[in-house]
Amino acid sequence: VRYDSDRQDSVVIDHDRVRPTSKVDFGRGGAWMGRARVCVLGSANMDLVVFADRAPASGETVAGRRFVTIPGGKGANQAIAAARAGGEVSMVGAVGADPYGDEIRAVLAGAGVGVEGVARVEATTGTAHILVEDSGDNSIVVVSGANGTVHDPVAGLDAALEGAEFLLLQLELPMDAVVAGARAAQAHGVKVVLTPAPASPLPPDLLDNVDLLVPNEHEAGILTGKDAPEAAASALLDVVPEVVVTLGARGARWLRRDGGGDHLPAPRVEVRDTTAAGDTFVGALAVALGEGRPMPAALRWAGAAAALSVQREGASTSMPTRDEIDRFDR
Ligand code: ATP
């Protein structure tokens, strides 16, 4: 998917460019164990983005300058990021039986994501209505639509988990579906990575089945009540065995209950748009870990992927391919 800022209808799907490579690579610091198999249970939205001088006051109408539709949702973003990074990815979730749903499934499939588990249901596809003002401020209304229909038991989940190494979860689906996903993954021997976004209280029956928690700094603070990332990461080890707190341009802090840990700085790059940096990071991290790379090497590779994504505009539109990540991570 290419984002063309000169055109009004400016999203172009380029399927050749997003197909994952089949290149075999032994990677930095880890033995190749074949393609990483990653399952994502999560949200798929169409982002409807309007650019205007300013937001209208209540009852007022203002003229917008430009409108674009971009497939998004944290689940779809993480799935596309992992597929571009070279993973064998399947997604479980729901879209509406409408044109946005069809487009999202086509974009996922075009990126190489298995969409058998993305149901088409009798609800509207989830939408995020985003107004971007000239000042850079934005306001967003999210209608969860079809995402809100995914409940325990989750249709298609067991089939998608079969043979997977990692399940990626976020918090944009109903909580009972997220809890069920983590429980099913443990039953299949699949490791669970949870991005706790949007930040909300995490029930114990979810935390019991999480192997790796990846909050950003803000979410780590909300979950623990501690401002310092180091303190927040330590506190989170009371509830999960391993934590990576992402710190934007400052990289990521990794801590493990058994004593391991490190700070991984981010590469210095010129930033254009940080949208979905976190999702790119998590998708690439799961692929690297699934290939058998040790955590420090996997974090470094994921940091390279995210650093590439912040240099481009958009969410799914900004995620790098495996070759691009490898070239950057020399
Ligand atoms: P988003 O909500 O925008 O998807 P996030 O808030 O979930 O992102 P961040 O901590 O901002 O997550 O960023 C995730 C990762 O992306 C960081 O750990 C880092 O590796 C990379 N990253 C983010 N911003 C930058 C930057 N300015 N320069 C280089 N890397 C960055």
Short mmCIF file of C-alpha atoms and ligand atoms in Angstrom, two decimals:
data_model
loop_
_atom_site.label_atom_id
_atom_site.label_comp_id
_atom_site.label_asym_id
_atom_site.label_seq_id
_atom_site.Cartn_x
_atom_site.Cartn_y
_atom_site.Cartn_z
CA VAL A 1 0.00 0.00 0.00
CA ARG A 2 1.46 3.31 -1.03
CA TYR A 3 0.41 6.64 0.42
CA ASP A 4 0.47 9.36 -2.20
CA SER A 5 0.12 12.75 -0.57
CA ASP A 6 -0.46 14.58 -3.86
CA ARG A 7 -3.70 12.83 -4.67
CA GLN A 8 -7.11 13.09 -3.07
CA ASP A 9 -7.89 9.37 -3.23
CA SER A 10 -4.40 8.52 -2.22
CA VAL A 11 -4.07 4.93 -1.15
CA VAL A 12 -2.73 2.57 -3.79
CA ILE A 13 -2.34 -1.14 -3.11
CA ASP A 14 0.85 -2.48 -4.67
CA HIS A 15 0.63 -6.24 -4.11
CA ASP A 16 4.01 -6.99 -5.66
CA ARG A 17 5.80 -4.79 -3.21
CA VAL A 18 4.15 -6.17 -0.05
CA ARG A 19 4.51 -9.88 -0.78
CA PRO A 20 6.93 -11.33 1.81
CA THR A 21 10.28 -12.56 0.54
CA SER A 22 11.19 -16.23 0.64
CA LYS A 23 14.88 -15.48 1.22
CA VAL A 24 16.53 -17.77 3.75
CA ASP A 25 18.69 -15.83 6.14
CA PHE A 26 20.51 -16.97 9.21
CA GLY A 27 20.11 -13.55 10.76
CA ARG A 28 22.24 -11.80 13.30
CA GLY A 29 22.90 -13.67 16.49
CA GLY A 30 20.50 -16.57 16.06
CA ALA A 31 20.10 -19.90 14.29
CA TRP A 32 17.51 -19.96 11.50
CA MET A 33 14.62 -22.23 12.42
CA GLY A 34 12.46 -21.64 9.34
CA ARG A 35 9.82 -18.95 8.92
CA ALA A 36 8.29 -17.79 12.19
CA ARG A 37 4.64 -18.74 12.48
CA VAL A 38 2.63 -15.95 14.04
CA CYS A 39 -1.09 -15.77 14.80
CA VAL A 40 -2.76 -12.42 15.50
CA LEU A 41 -6.12 -12.16 17.28
CA GLY A 42 -7.18 -8.54 17.03
CA SER A 43 -8.97 -5.61 15.49
CA ALA A 44 -9.26 -4.50 11.89
CA ASN A 45 -10.51 -0.98 11.16
CA MET A 46 -10.73 1.34 8.23
CA ASP A 47 -9.15 4.67 9.21
CA LEU A 48 -11.10 7.54 7.61
CA VAL A 49 -8.77 10.50 7.78
CA VAL A 50 -9.75 14.11 7.09
CA PHE A 51 -7.22 16.96 6.95
CA ALA A 52 -8.59 20.43 7.80
CA ASP A 53 -7.30 23.80 9.07
CA ARG A 54 -9.02 23.22 12.37
CA ALA A 55 -11.73 21.15 14.04
CA PRO A 56 -15.30 22.48 13.83
CA ALA A 57 -16.94 23.76 17.01
CA SER A 58 -20.22 22.10 18.01
CA GLY A 59 -22.86 22.93 15.35
CA GLU A 60 -20.27 24.41 12.94
CA THR A 61 -19.20 23.13 9.50
CA VAL A 62 -15.66 23.62 8.20
CA ALA A 63 -14.19 22.71 4.82
CA GLY A 64 -11.79 19.79 4.78
CA ARG A 65 -8.80 19.79 2.44
CA ARG A 66 -8.13 16.11 1.87
CA PHE A 67 -9.61 12.70 2.73
CA VAL A 68 -7.90 9.31 2.73
CA THR A 69 -8.94 5.83 3.80
CA ILE A 70 -6.21 3.64 5.29
CA PRO A 71 -6.66 0.09 6.62
CA GLY A 72 -5.68 -0.01 10.29
CA GLY A 73 -6.59 -1.38 13.71
CA LYS A 74 -3.84 -2.70 15.96
CA GLY A 75 -4.50 -6.34 15.08
CA ALA A 76 -4.33 -5.80 11.31
CA ASN A 77 -1.29 -3.54 11.72
CA GLN A 78 0.63 -6.13 13.74
CA ALA A 79 -0.32 -8.87 11.25
CA ILE A 80 0.89 -6.84 8.27
CA ALA A 81 4.08 -5.83 10.09
CA ALA A 82 4.87 -9.48 10.92
CA ALA A 83 4.12 -10.64 7.36
CA ARG A 84 6.30 -7.92 5.80
CA ALA A 85 9.06 -8.92 8.22
CA GLY A 86 8.93 -12.42 6.75
CA GLY A 87 6.62 -14.28 9.15
CA GLU A 88 4.00 -16.83 8.16
CA VAL A 89 1.04 -14.98 9.61
CA SER A 90 -2.64 -15.75 10.12
CA MET A 91 -5.16 -13.34 11.52
CA VAL A 92 -8.34 -13.99 13.51
CA GLY A 93 -10.96 -11.26 13.89
CA ALA A 94 -14.00 -9.83 12.13
CA VAL A 95 -14.93 -7.27 9.51
CA GLY A 96 -18.33 -6.32 8.14
CA ALA A 97 -19.81 -7.76 4.95
CA ASP A 98 -19.24 -4.37 3.31
CA PRO A 99 -16.71 -2.72 0.95
CA TYR A 100 -14.37 -1.62 3.79
CA GLY A 101 -14.31 -5.19 5.11
CA ASP A 102 -13.52 -6.54 1.65
CA GLU A 103 -10.74 -3.99 1.20
CA ILE A 104 -9.17 -4.81 4.58
CA ARG A 105 -9.21 -8.55 3.83
CA ALA A 106 -7.65 -7.86 0.41
CA VAL A 107 -4.89 -5.71 1.91
CA LEU A 108 -4.12 -8.35 4.55
CA ALA A 109 -4.09 -11.10 1.94
CA GLY A 110 -1.94 -8.94 -0.35
CA ALA A 111 0.62 -8.65 2.45
CA GLY A 112 0.65 -12.44 2.72
CA VAL A 113 -1.53 -12.71 5.86
CA GLY A 114 -3.87 -15.71 6.06
CA VAL A 115 -7.42 -14.33 6.37
CA GLU A 116 -9.45 -17.53 6.78
CA GLY A 117 -9.98 -16.51 10.42
CA VAL A 118 -11.19 -12.98 9.57
CA ALA A 119 -14.96 -13.48 9.59
CA ARG A 120 -17.36 -11.36 7.54
CA VAL A 121 -20.23 -10.59 9.92
CA GLU A 122 -23.53 -8.72 9.93
CA ALA A 123 -22.16 -5.48 11.36
CA THR A 124 -20.31 -2.52 9.88
CA THR A 125 -16.54 -2.84 9.59
CA GLY A 126 -14.81 -1.08 12.47
CA THR A 127 -13.95 2.52 11.61
CA ALA A 128 -11.70 5.17 13.11
CA HIS A 129 -12.81 8.69 12.16
CA ILE A 130 -9.71 10.84 12.39
CA LEU A 131 -9.51 14.61 12.01
CA VAL A 132 -5.99 15.97 11.58
CA GLU A 133 -5.66 19.73 12.12
CA ASP A 134 -2.92 21.90 10.62
CA SER A 135 -1.45 22.27 14.09
CA GLY A 136 -0.84 18.49 14.06
CA ASP A 137 -3.48 17.95 16.77
CA ASN A 138 -5.91 15.20 15.99
CA SER A 139 -9.22 13.95 17.31
CA ILE A 140 -10.51 10.43 16.79
CA VAL A 141 -13.87 8.68 17.11
CA VAL A 142 -13.66 4.88 16.95
CA VAL A 143 -16.69 2.72 16.11
CA SER A 144 -15.69 -0.85 16.92
CA GLY A 145 -18.44 -2.35 14.70
CA ALA A 146 -17.57 -5.89 13.63
CA ASN A 147 -14.64 -6.02 16.10
CA GLY A 148 -17.22 -5.88 18.90
CA THR A 149 -18.83 -9.11 17.69
CA VAL A 150 -15.73 -11.24 18.42
CA HIS A 151 -16.45 -13.13 21.63
CA ASP A 152 -15.49 -16.29 23.50
CA PRO A 153 -15.51 -18.89 21.97
CA VAL A 154 -13.60 -17.25 19.12
CA ALA A 155 -14.46 -18.84 15.76
CA GLY A 156 -11.43 -20.05 13.82
CA LEU A 157 -8.95 -19.51 16.65
CA ASP A 158 -7.96 -23.13 17.28
CA ALA A 159 -7.24 -23.72 13.60
CA ALA A 160 -5.13 -20.56 13.38
CA LEU A 161 -3.13 -21.44 16.50
CA GLU A 162 -2.22 -24.87 15.16
CA GLY A 163 1.54 -24.85 14.53
CA ALA A 164 2.03 -21.20 15.55
CA GLU A 165 4.89 -20.09 17.78
CA PHE A 166 3.40 -16.77 18.92
CA LEU A 167 -0.04 -15.28 19.44
CA LEU A 168 -0.16 -11.47 19.31
CA LEU A 169 -2.94 -9.84 21.31
CA GLN A 170 -3.98 -6.20 21.86
CA LEU A 171 -6.99 -4.70 23.66
CA GLU A 172 -9.21 -3.49 20.79
CA LEU A 173 -11.47 -6.59 20.90
CA PRO A 174 -13.93 -7.41 23.71
CA MET A 175 -11.95 -8.53 26.77
CA ASP A 176 -13.58 -11.99 26.90
CA ALA A 177 -12.19 -12.71 23.42
CA VAL A 178 -8.70 -11.56 24.44
CA VAL A 179 -8.80 -13.72 27.58
CA ALA A 180 -10.04 -16.70 25.55
CA GLY A 181 -7.26 -16.16 23.02
CA ALA A 182 -4.53 -16.23 25.66
CA ARG A 183 -6.03 -19.34 27.27
CA ALA A 184 -6.31 -21.18 23.94
CA ALA A 185 -2.74 -20.25 23.01
CA GLN A 186 -1.38 -21.74 26.24
CA ALA A 187 -3.37 -24.92 25.59
CA HIS A 188 -1.67 -25.15 22.15
CA GLY A 189 1.79 -24.42 23.59
CA VAL A 190 1.85 -21.04 21.76
CA LYS A 191 3.60 -18.09 23.47
CA VAL A 192 1.44 -15.04 24.11
CA VAL A 193 2.61 -11.46 23.47
CA LEU A 194 0.19 -8.78 24.73
CA THR A 195 0.24 -5.13 23.70
CA PRO A 196 -1.93 -3.54 26.43
CA ALA A 197 -3.38 -0.81 24.21
CA PRO A 198 -5.62 1.02 24.64
CA ALA A 199 -4.55 0.86 28.30
CA SER A 200 -7.20 -0.70 30.51
CA PRO A 201 -7.15 -2.89 33.64
CA LEU A 202 -5.83 -6.39 32.88
CA PRO A 203 -7.83 -9.25 34.46
CA PRO A 204 -5.78 -11.90 36.32
CA ASP A 205 -7.07 -14.69 34.05
CA LEU A 206 -5.48 -12.82 31.13
CA LEU A 207 -2.19 -12.04 32.88
CA ASP A 208 -1.84 -15.68 33.97
CA ASN A 209 -1.49 -16.64 30.31
CA VAL A 210 0.76 -13.81 29.05
CA ASP A 211 4.42 -14.63 28.36
CA LEU A 212 5.59 -11.20 27.19
CA LEU A 213 3.95 -7.83 27.82
CA VAL A 214 4.91 -4.94 25.48
CA PRO A 215 3.43 -1.64 26.73
CA ASN A 216 4.65 1.77 25.62
CA GLU A 217 5.83 4.14 28.34
CA HIS A 218 2.40 5.71 28.77
CA GLU A 219 0.60 2.35 29.09
CA ALA A 220 3.24 1.03 31.52
CA GLY A 221 2.63 4.13 33.66
CA ILE A 222 -1.14 3.69 33.65
CA LEU A 223 -0.91 -0.03 34.48
CA THR A 224 1.48 0.44 37.40
CA GLY A 225 1.01 4.03 38.60
CA LYS A 226 4.78 4.50 38.21
CA ASP A 227 6.21 7.21 35.94
CA ALA A 228 9.76 5.92 35.53
CA PRO A 229 9.86 3.15 32.85
CA GLU A 230 12.43 1.16 34.84
CA ALA A 231 10.20 1.16 37.93
CA ALA A 232 7.10 0.38 35.86
CA ALA A 233 8.83 -2.54 34.12
CA SER A 234 9.94 -3.97 37.49
CA ALA A 235 6.43 -3.66 38.87
CA LEU A 236 4.98 -5.46 35.84
CA LEU A 237 7.27 -8.43 36.52
CA ASP A 238 5.01 -9.14 39.52
CA VAL A 239 2.27 -10.12 37.05
CA VAL A 240 4.05 -11.39 33.90
CA PRO A 241 7.41 -13.15 33.42
CA GLU A 242 8.87 -10.79 30.80
CA VAL A 243 8.33 -7.14 29.82
CA VAL A 244 9.51 -4.83 27.05
CA VAL A 245 8.58 -1.17 27.61
CA THR A 246 8.90 0.79 24.36
CA LEU A 247 10.30 4.29 24.81
CA GLY A 248 9.80 5.97 21.41
CA ALA A 249 13.03 7.57 20.17
CA ARG A 250 14.78 6.30 23.31
CA GLY A 251 14.38 2.66 22.26
CA ALA A 252 13.12 -0.07 24.56
CA ARG A 253 13.70 -1.41 28.08
CA TRP A 254 13.61 -5.21 28.43
CA LEU A 255 13.32 -6.99 31.79
CA ARG A 256 12.91 -10.66 32.64
CA ARG A 257 11.75 -12.04 35.98
CA ASP A 258 14.65 -14.51 36.10
CA GLY A 259 17.13 -11.63 36.09
CA GLY A 260 17.83 -10.95 32.38
CA GLY A 261 17.36 -7.52 30.87
CA ASP A 262 18.83 -4.71 28.81
CA HIS A 263 18.22 -1.24 27.40
CA LEU A 264 18.14 -1.19 23.60
CA PRO A 265 18.64 2.32 22.14
CA ALA A 266 16.72 3.25 18.97
CA PRO A 267 18.61 4.17 15.79
CA ARG A 268 18.68 7.93 15.16
CA VAL A 269 16.48 8.72 12.17
CA GLU A 270 14.54 11.62 10.71
CA VAL A 271 10.94 11.20 11.89
CA ARG A 272 8.01 11.80 9.55
CA ASP A 273 5.11 9.95 11.23
CA THR A 274 5.29 7.64 14.25
CA THR A 275 1.82 6.10 13.68
CA ALA A 276 1.99 2.31 14.25
CA ALA A 277 5.66 2.35 15.29
CA GLY A 278 4.65 0.17 18.24
CA ASP A 279 2.73 -2.29 16.06
CA THR A 280 5.64 -2.53 13.61
CA PHE A 281 7.99 -3.16 16.53
CA VAL A 282 5.83 -5.98 17.99
CA GLY A 283 5.21 -7.66 14.63
CA ALA A 284 8.92 -7.73 13.80
CA LEU A 285 9.85 -8.79 17.34
CA ALA A 286 7.58 -11.85 17.16
CA VAL A 287 9.09 -12.85 13.81
CA ALA A 288 12.65 -12.52 15.10
CA LEU A 289 11.90 -14.48 18.28
CA GLY A 290 9.99 -17.11 16.29
CA GLU A 291 13.10 -17.60 14.14
CA GLY A 292 15.07 -18.39 17.27
CA ARG A 293 16.99 -15.15 17.70
CA PRO A 294 17.86 -14.33 21.30
CA MET A 295 15.94 -11.40 22.84
CA PRO A 296 18.68 -8.73 22.52
CA ALA A 297 19.17 -9.48 18.79
CA ALA A 298 15.39 -9.68 18.26
CA LEU A 299 14.88 -6.31 19.99
CA ARG A 300 17.56 -4.71 17.87
CA TRP A 301 15.97 -6.03 14.66
CA ALA A 302 12.49 -4.91 15.79
CA GLY A 303 13.97 -1.48 16.59
CA ALA A 304 15.34 -1.30 13.06
CA ALA A 305 11.91 -2.16 11.63
CA ALA A 306 10.21 0.51 13.76
CA ALA A 307 12.87 3.11 12.93
CA LEU A 308 12.20 2.52 9.23
CA SER A 309 8.44 2.87 9.77
CA VAL A 310 8.68 6.28 11.49
CA GLN A 311 10.42 7.69 8.41
CA ARG A 312 7.26 7.09 6.33
CA GLU A 313 3.67 8.30 6.57
CA GLY A 314 0.74 6.11 7.63
CA ALA A 315 0.20 2.87 9.53
CA SER A 316 0.14 -0.26 7.36
CA THR A 317 1.54 1.99 4.63
CA SER A 318 4.80 2.56 6.52
CA MET A 319 5.91 -0.95 7.48
CA PRO A 320 9.22 -2.19 6.05
CA THR A 321 9.89 -5.46 4.23
CA ARG A 322 12.33 -8.05 5.57
CA ASP A 323 15.00 -6.99 3.07
CA GLU A 324 14.69 -3.38 4.14
CA ILE A 325 15.05 -4.33 7.80
CA ASP A 326 18.08 -6.53 7.11
CA ARG A 327 19.77 -3.79 5.08
CA PHE A 328 19.13 -1.24 7.84
CA ASP A 329 20.27 -3.60 10.63
CA ARG A 330 23.78 -4.20 9.23
P1 ATP B 1 2.50 4.09 18.25
O1 ATP B 1 1.35 4.30 19.20
O2 ATP B 1 2.90 5.33 17.49
O3 ATP B 1 2.32 2.90 17.39
P2 ATP B 1 3.86 3.37 20.59
O4 ATP B 1 3.57 4.56 21.45
O5 ATP B 1 3.09 2.13 20.81
O6 ATP B 1 3.79 3.78 19.08
P3 ATP B 1 6.69 3.87 20.89
O7 ATP B 1 7.32 3.56 22.19
O8 ATP B 1 6.45 5.30 20.57
O9 ATP B 1 5.39 2.96 20.74
O10 ATP B 1 7.60 3.27 19.71
C1 ATP B 1 7.78 1.88 19.54
C2 ATP B 1 9.19 1.65 19.03
O11 ATP B 1 9.35 2.32 17.79
C3 ATP B 1 10.29 2.19 19.93
O12 ATP B 1 10.66 1.26 20.93
C4 ATP B 1 11.40 2.45 18.94
O13 ATP B 1 12.11 1.24 18.69
C5 ATP B 1 10.65 2.85 17.67
N1 ATP B 1 10.55 4.31 17.56
C6 ATP B 1 9.53 5.09 17.92
N2 ATP B 1 9.81 6.39 17.71
C7 ATP B 1 11.06 6.43 17.18
C8 ATP B 1 11.94 7.47 16.73
N3 ATP B 1 11.58 8.76 16.81
N4 ATP B 1 13.15 7.12 16.25
C9 ATP B 1 13.53 5.82 16.16
N5 ATP B 1 12.74 4.79 16.58
C10 ATP B 1 11.54 5.08 17.08
#
